[in-house]
Amino acid sequence: MTSETFAKLEGIEMDDQGIDTFLREQGIGILSLTNGREAYGVPVSFGYDGKDSCYFVFLRAGEQSKKEQFAEKTERASLTVSDVTSKHVWTSVIASGSLRVIGDNEWSKLETAIEDNAWYPSLFSEAEPMRDFQGWELQIDEVTGQQSEG
């Protein structure tokens, strides 16, 4: 592989505005968690507040889900969001930071962020804060993005 070919595959660094726009337009990513021994990547729908947080909702099927168990033990999580049209047209952003459960008094922030770009916003029109839903916030302290030149 020539260095020119590799450069096309590697992509170019995105600026803050490009990353912000991309996160606003997307709504699905992979949330990476750990329990200290093993990694756990979870497909999630997310909402981005346009500032420094992404929001998720974990549906609670039982007393505690695997996602919830891992999230509680994860000191630093990452959310990978990508859009791949072809091997020459793609964008990828990784946002990292701490996770925390949001309180009932913060539910409106979560709803607002999720309704803007999450994959399943209609779910929340019928659901006020309930036991079967748990809201989480990824407080972003580092974000990077790459995109193809094509």
PDB file of C-alpha atoms in Angstrom:
ATOM      1  CA  MET A   1       0.000   0.000   0.000  1.00  0.00           C
ATOM      2  CA  THR A   2       1.422   3.370  -0.962  1.00  0.00           C
ATOM      3  CA  SER A   3       1.540   6.233   1.534  1.00  0.00           C
ATOM      4  CA  GLU A   4      -0.956   8.163  -0.636  1.00  0.00           C
ATOM      5  CA  THR A   5      -3.427   5.257  -0.515  1.00  0.00           C
ATOM      6  CA  PHE A   6      -2.954   4.936   3.242  1.00  0.00           C
ATOM      7  CA  ALA A   7      -3.563   8.673   3.704  1.00  0.00           C
ATOM      8  CA  LYS A   8      -6.885   8.364   1.884  1.00  0.00           C
ATOM      9  CA  LEU A   9      -7.913   5.493   4.169  1.00  0.00           C
ATOM     10  CA  GLU A  10      -6.629   7.203   7.311  1.00  0.00           C
ATOM     11  CA  GLY A  11      -8.639  10.362   6.702  1.00  0.00           C
ATOM     12  CA  ILE A  12      -8.209  13.894   7.900  1.00  0.00           C
ATOM     13  CA  GLU A  13      -8.747  15.345  11.345  1.00  0.00           C
ATOM     14  CA  MET A  14     -12.081  17.071  11.917  1.00  0.00           C
ATOM     15  CA  ASP A  15     -12.331  20.483  13.545  1.00  0.00           C
ATOM     16  CA  ASP A  16     -14.607  21.196  16.528  1.00  0.00           C
ATOM     17  CA  GLN A  17     -17.407  22.571  14.372  1.00  0.00           C
ATOM     18  CA  GLY A  18     -17.345  19.493  12.110  1.00  0.00           C
ATOM     19  CA  ILE A  19     -17.455  17.182  15.135  1.00  0.00           C
ATOM     20  CA  ASP A  20     -20.300  19.165  16.692  1.00  0.00           C
ATOM     21  CA  THR A  21     -22.333  19.061  13.471  1.00  0.00           C
ATOM     22  CA  PHE A  22     -21.707  15.346  13.033  1.00  0.00           C
ATOM     23  CA  LEU A  23     -22.812  14.490  16.602  1.00  0.00           C
ATOM     24  CA  ARG A  24     -25.946  16.629  16.172  1.00  0.00           C
ATOM     25  CA  GLU A  25     -26.865  14.745  12.984  1.00  0.00           C
ATOM     26  CA  GLN A  26     -26.234  11.223  14.248  1.00  0.00           C
ATOM     27  CA  GLY A  27     -28.181   9.275  16.818  1.00  0.00           C
ATOM     28  CA  ILE A  28     -26.602   5.827  17.052  1.00  0.00           C
ATOM     29  CA  GLY A  29     -23.182   4.755  18.291  1.00  0.00           C
ATOM     30  CA  ILE A  30     -21.254   2.167  20.265  1.00  0.00           C
ATOM     31  CA  LEU A  31     -20.818   2.886  23.977  1.00  0.00           C
ATOM     32  CA  SER A  32     -17.688   1.177  25.329  1.00  0.00           C
ATOM     33  CA  LEU A  33     -17.758   0.172  28.984  1.00  0.00           C
ATOM     34  CA  THR A  34     -15.651  -1.996  31.304  1.00  0.00           C
ATOM     35  CA  ASN A  35     -16.114  -3.781  34.588  1.00  0.00           C
ATOM     36  CA  GLY A  36     -12.374  -3.608  35.251  1.00  0.00           C
ATOM     37  CA  ARG A  37     -11.662  -7.003  33.717  1.00  0.00           C
ATOM     38  CA  GLU A  38     -13.482  -7.110  30.418  1.00  0.00           C
ATOM     39  CA  ALA A  39     -14.726  -4.638  27.828  1.00  0.00           C
ATOM     40  CA  TYR A  40     -18.340  -4.375  26.730  1.00  0.00           C
ATOM     41  CA  GLY A  41     -19.392  -2.473  23.608  1.00  0.00           C
ATOM     42  CA  VAL A  42     -23.087  -1.636  23.464  1.00  0.00           C
ATOM     43  CA  PRO A  43     -25.003  -0.205  20.494  1.00  0.00           C
ATOM     44  CA  VAL A  44     -26.962   2.778  21.816  1.00  0.00           C
ATOM     45  CA  SER A  45     -29.154   5.556  20.604  1.00  0.00           C
ATOM     46  CA  PHE A  46     -27.962   8.872  22.006  1.00  0.00           C
ATOM     47  CA  GLY A  47     -28.834  12.505  22.222  1.00  0.00           C
ATOM     48  CA  TYR A  48     -26.183  15.229  22.049  1.00  0.00           C
ATOM     49  CA  ASP A  49     -26.782  18.488  23.871  1.00  0.00           C
ATOM     50  CA  GLY A  50     -24.565  20.493  21.504  1.00  0.00           C
ATOM     51  CA  LYS A  51     -22.177  21.348  24.312  1.00  0.00           C
ATOM     52  CA  ASP A  52     -20.365  18.684  26.246  1.00  0.00           C
ATOM     53  CA  SER A  53     -22.709  15.785  26.974  1.00  0.00           C
ATOM     54  CA  CYS A  54     -24.345  12.824  25.304  1.00  0.00           C
ATOM     55  CA  TYR A  55     -27.397  11.217  26.873  1.00  0.00           C
ATOM     56  CA  PHE A  56     -28.604   7.620  26.800  1.00  0.00           C
ATOM     57  CA  VAL A  57     -31.492   5.666  28.184  1.00  0.00           C
ATOM     58  CA  PHE A  58     -31.049   2.109  29.376  1.00  0.00           C
ATOM     59  CA  LEU A  59     -34.221   0.071  29.367  1.00  0.00           C
ATOM     60  CA  ARG A  60     -34.328  -2.014  32.515  1.00  0.00           C
ATOM     61  CA  ALA A  61     -35.658  -5.471  31.778  1.00  0.00           C
ATOM     62  CA  GLY A  62     -34.955  -6.852  35.254  1.00  0.00           C
ATOM     63  CA  GLU A  63     -33.390  -5.788  38.495  1.00  0.00           C
ATOM     64  CA  GLN A  64     -30.161  -4.715  36.790  1.00  0.00           C
ATOM     65  CA  SER A  65     -28.989  -5.125  33.208  1.00  0.00           C
ATOM     66  CA  LYS A  66     -25.470  -6.013  32.082  1.00  0.00           C
ATOM     67  CA  LYS A  67     -25.192  -2.505  30.576  1.00  0.00           C
ATOM     68  CA  GLU A  68     -26.077  -0.975  33.894  1.00  0.00           C
ATOM     69  CA  GLN A  69     -23.630  -3.185  35.822  1.00  0.00           C
ATOM     70  CA  PHE A  70     -20.776  -2.272  33.480  1.00  0.00           C
ATOM     71  CA  ALA A  71     -21.713   1.427  33.358  1.00  0.00           C
ATOM     72  CA  GLU A  72     -21.640   1.664  37.144  1.00  0.00           C
ATOM     73  CA  LYS A  73     -18.077   0.282  37.216  1.00  0.00           C
ATOM     74  CA  THR A  74     -16.716   2.227  34.247  1.00  0.00           C
ATOM     75  CA  GLU A  75     -14.501   5.130  35.281  1.00  0.00           C
ATOM     76  CA  ARG A  76     -14.055   6.384  31.730  1.00  0.00           C
ATOM     77  CA  ALA A  77     -16.350   5.472  28.843  1.00  0.00           C
ATOM     78  CA  SER A  78     -16.175   6.198  25.150  1.00  0.00           C
ATOM     79  CA  LEU A  79     -18.841   6.627  22.512  1.00  0.00           C
ATOM     80  CA  THR A  80     -17.852   5.809  18.937  1.00  0.00           C
ATOM     81  CA  VAL A  81     -20.119   7.277  16.267  1.00  0.00           C
ATOM     82  CA  SER A  82     -19.510   6.554  12.606  1.00  0.00           C
ATOM     83  CA  ASP A  83     -21.137   6.952   9.237  1.00  0.00           C
ATOM     84  CA  VAL A  84     -19.665   4.821   6.469  1.00  0.00           C
ATOM     85  CA  THR A  85     -21.031   5.234   2.959  1.00  0.00           C
ATOM     86  CA  SER A  86     -18.159   3.379   1.277  1.00  0.00           C
ATOM     87  CA  LYS A  87     -14.511   2.584   1.923  1.00  0.00           C
ATOM     88  CA  HIS A  88     -13.675   6.044   0.571  1.00  0.00           C
ATOM     89  CA  VAL A  89     -16.510   8.060   2.179  1.00  0.00           C
ATOM     90  CA  TRP A  90     -16.745   7.878   5.963  1.00  0.00           C
ATOM     91  CA  THR A  91     -16.736   9.872   9.195  1.00  0.00           C
ATOM     92  CA  SER A  92     -15.875   8.673  12.698  1.00  0.00           C
ATOM     93  CA  VAL A  93     -15.989  10.512  16.041  1.00  0.00           C
ATOM     94  CA  ILE A  94     -14.963   9.227  19.466  1.00  0.00           C
ATOM     95  CA  ALA A  95     -16.171  11.070  22.567  1.00  0.00           C
ATOM     96  CA  SER A  96     -14.746  10.067  25.953  1.00  0.00           C
ATOM     97  CA  GLY A  97     -15.460  10.985  29.542  1.00  0.00           C
ATOM     98  CA  SER A  98     -17.168   9.994  32.738  1.00  0.00           C
ATOM     99  CA  LEU A  99     -20.627   8.453  33.006  1.00  0.00           C
ATOM    100  CA  ARG A 100     -23.255   9.253  35.566  1.00  0.00           C
ATOM    101  CA  VAL A 101     -26.875   8.399  36.225  1.00  0.00           C
ATOM    102  CA  ILE A 102     -29.090  11.438  35.842  1.00  0.00           C
ATOM    103  CA  GLY A 103     -31.606  12.342  38.501  1.00  0.00           C
ATOM    104  CA  ASP A 104     -35.348  12.695  37.972  1.00  0.00           C
ATOM    105  CA  ASN A 105     -34.984  16.488  38.125  1.00  0.00           C
ATOM    106  CA  GLU A 106     -32.683  16.330  35.055  1.00  0.00           C
ATOM    107  CA  TRP A 107     -34.978  14.224  32.892  1.00  0.00           C
ATOM    108  CA  SER A 108     -36.018  17.223  30.767  1.00  0.00           C
ATOM    109  CA  LYS A 109     -32.361  17.801  29.687  1.00  0.00           C
ATOM    110  CA  LEU A 110     -32.154  14.173  28.601  1.00  0.00           C
ATOM    111  CA  GLU A 111     -35.474  14.319  26.737  1.00  0.00           C
ATOM    112  CA  THR A 112     -34.499  17.504  24.907  1.00  0.00           C
ATOM    113  CA  ALA A 113     -31.154  16.085  23.780  1.00  0.00           C
ATOM    114  CA  ILE A 114     -32.610  12.731  22.765  1.00  0.00           C
ATOM    115  CA  GLU A 115     -35.580  14.183  20.902  1.00  0.00           C
ATOM    116  CA  ASP A 116     -33.192  16.202  18.724  1.00  0.00           C
ATOM    117  CA  ASN A 117     -31.310  13.286  17.205  1.00  0.00           C
ATOM    118  CA  ALA A 118     -31.829   9.914  18.882  1.00  0.00           C
ATOM    119  CA  TRP A 119     -33.162   6.990  16.924  1.00  0.00           C
ATOM    120  CA  TYR A 120     -36.202   6.388  19.119  1.00  0.00           C
ATOM    121  CA  PRO A 121     -37.444   9.791  20.331  1.00  0.00           C
ATOM    122  CA  SER A 122     -41.142   8.841  20.260  1.00  0.00           C
ATOM    123  CA  LEU A 123     -40.533   6.407  23.127  1.00  0.00           C
ATOM    124  CA  PHE A 124     -40.311   9.312  25.540  1.00  0.00           C
ATOM    125  CA  SER A 125     -43.515  11.055  24.601  1.00  0.00           C
ATOM    126  CA  GLU A 126     -45.359   8.402  26.613  1.00  0.00           C
ATOM    127  CA  ALA A 127     -42.796   7.876  29.353  1.00  0.00           C
ATOM    128  CA  GLU A 128     -42.149  10.150  32.253  1.00  0.00           C
ATOM    129  CA  PRO A 129     -39.263   9.191  34.538  1.00  0.00           C
ATOM    130  CA  MET A 130     -40.026   5.582  35.409  1.00  0.00           C
ATOM    131  CA  ARG A 131     -38.310   2.621  37.020  1.00  0.00           C
ATOM    132  CA  ASP A 132     -38.059   0.841  33.697  1.00  0.00           C
ATOM    133  CA  PHE A 133     -35.889   3.578  32.216  1.00  0.00           C
ATOM    134  CA  GLN A 134     -32.587   4.816  33.539  1.00  0.00           C
ATOM    135  CA  GLY A 135     -31.022   7.960  32.107  1.00  0.00           C
ATOM    136  CA  TRP A 136     -27.263   8.299  31.756  1.00  0.00           C
ATOM    137  CA  GLU A 137     -25.008  11.175  30.802  1.00  0.00           C
ATOM    138  CA  LEU A 138     -21.578  10.902  29.205  1.00  0.00           C
ATOM    139  CA  GLN A 139     -19.774  14.051  30.321  1.00  0.00           C
ATOM    140  CA  ILE A 140     -17.411  14.583  27.399  1.00  0.00           C
ATOM    141  CA  ASP A 141     -13.914  15.750  28.248  1.00  0.00           C
ATOM    142  CA  GLU A 142     -12.187  14.581  25.070  1.00  0.00           C
ATOM    143  CA  VAL A 143     -13.478  14.238  21.524  1.00  0.00           C
ATOM    144  CA  THR A 144     -11.712  13.439  18.275  1.00  0.00           C
ATOM    145  CA  GLY A 145     -12.916  12.975  14.746  1.00  0.00           C
ATOM    146  CA  GLN A 146     -11.613  11.740  11.407  1.00  0.00           C
ATOM    147  CA  GLN A 147     -13.223  11.804   8.012  1.00  0.00           C
ATOM    148  CA  SER A 148     -12.326  10.691   4.546  1.00  0.00           C
ATOM    149  CA  GLU A 149     -11.195  13.151   1.975  1.00  0.00           C
ATOM    150  CA  GLY A 150     -13.752  11.763  -0.495  1.00  0.00           C
TER     151      GLY A 150
END
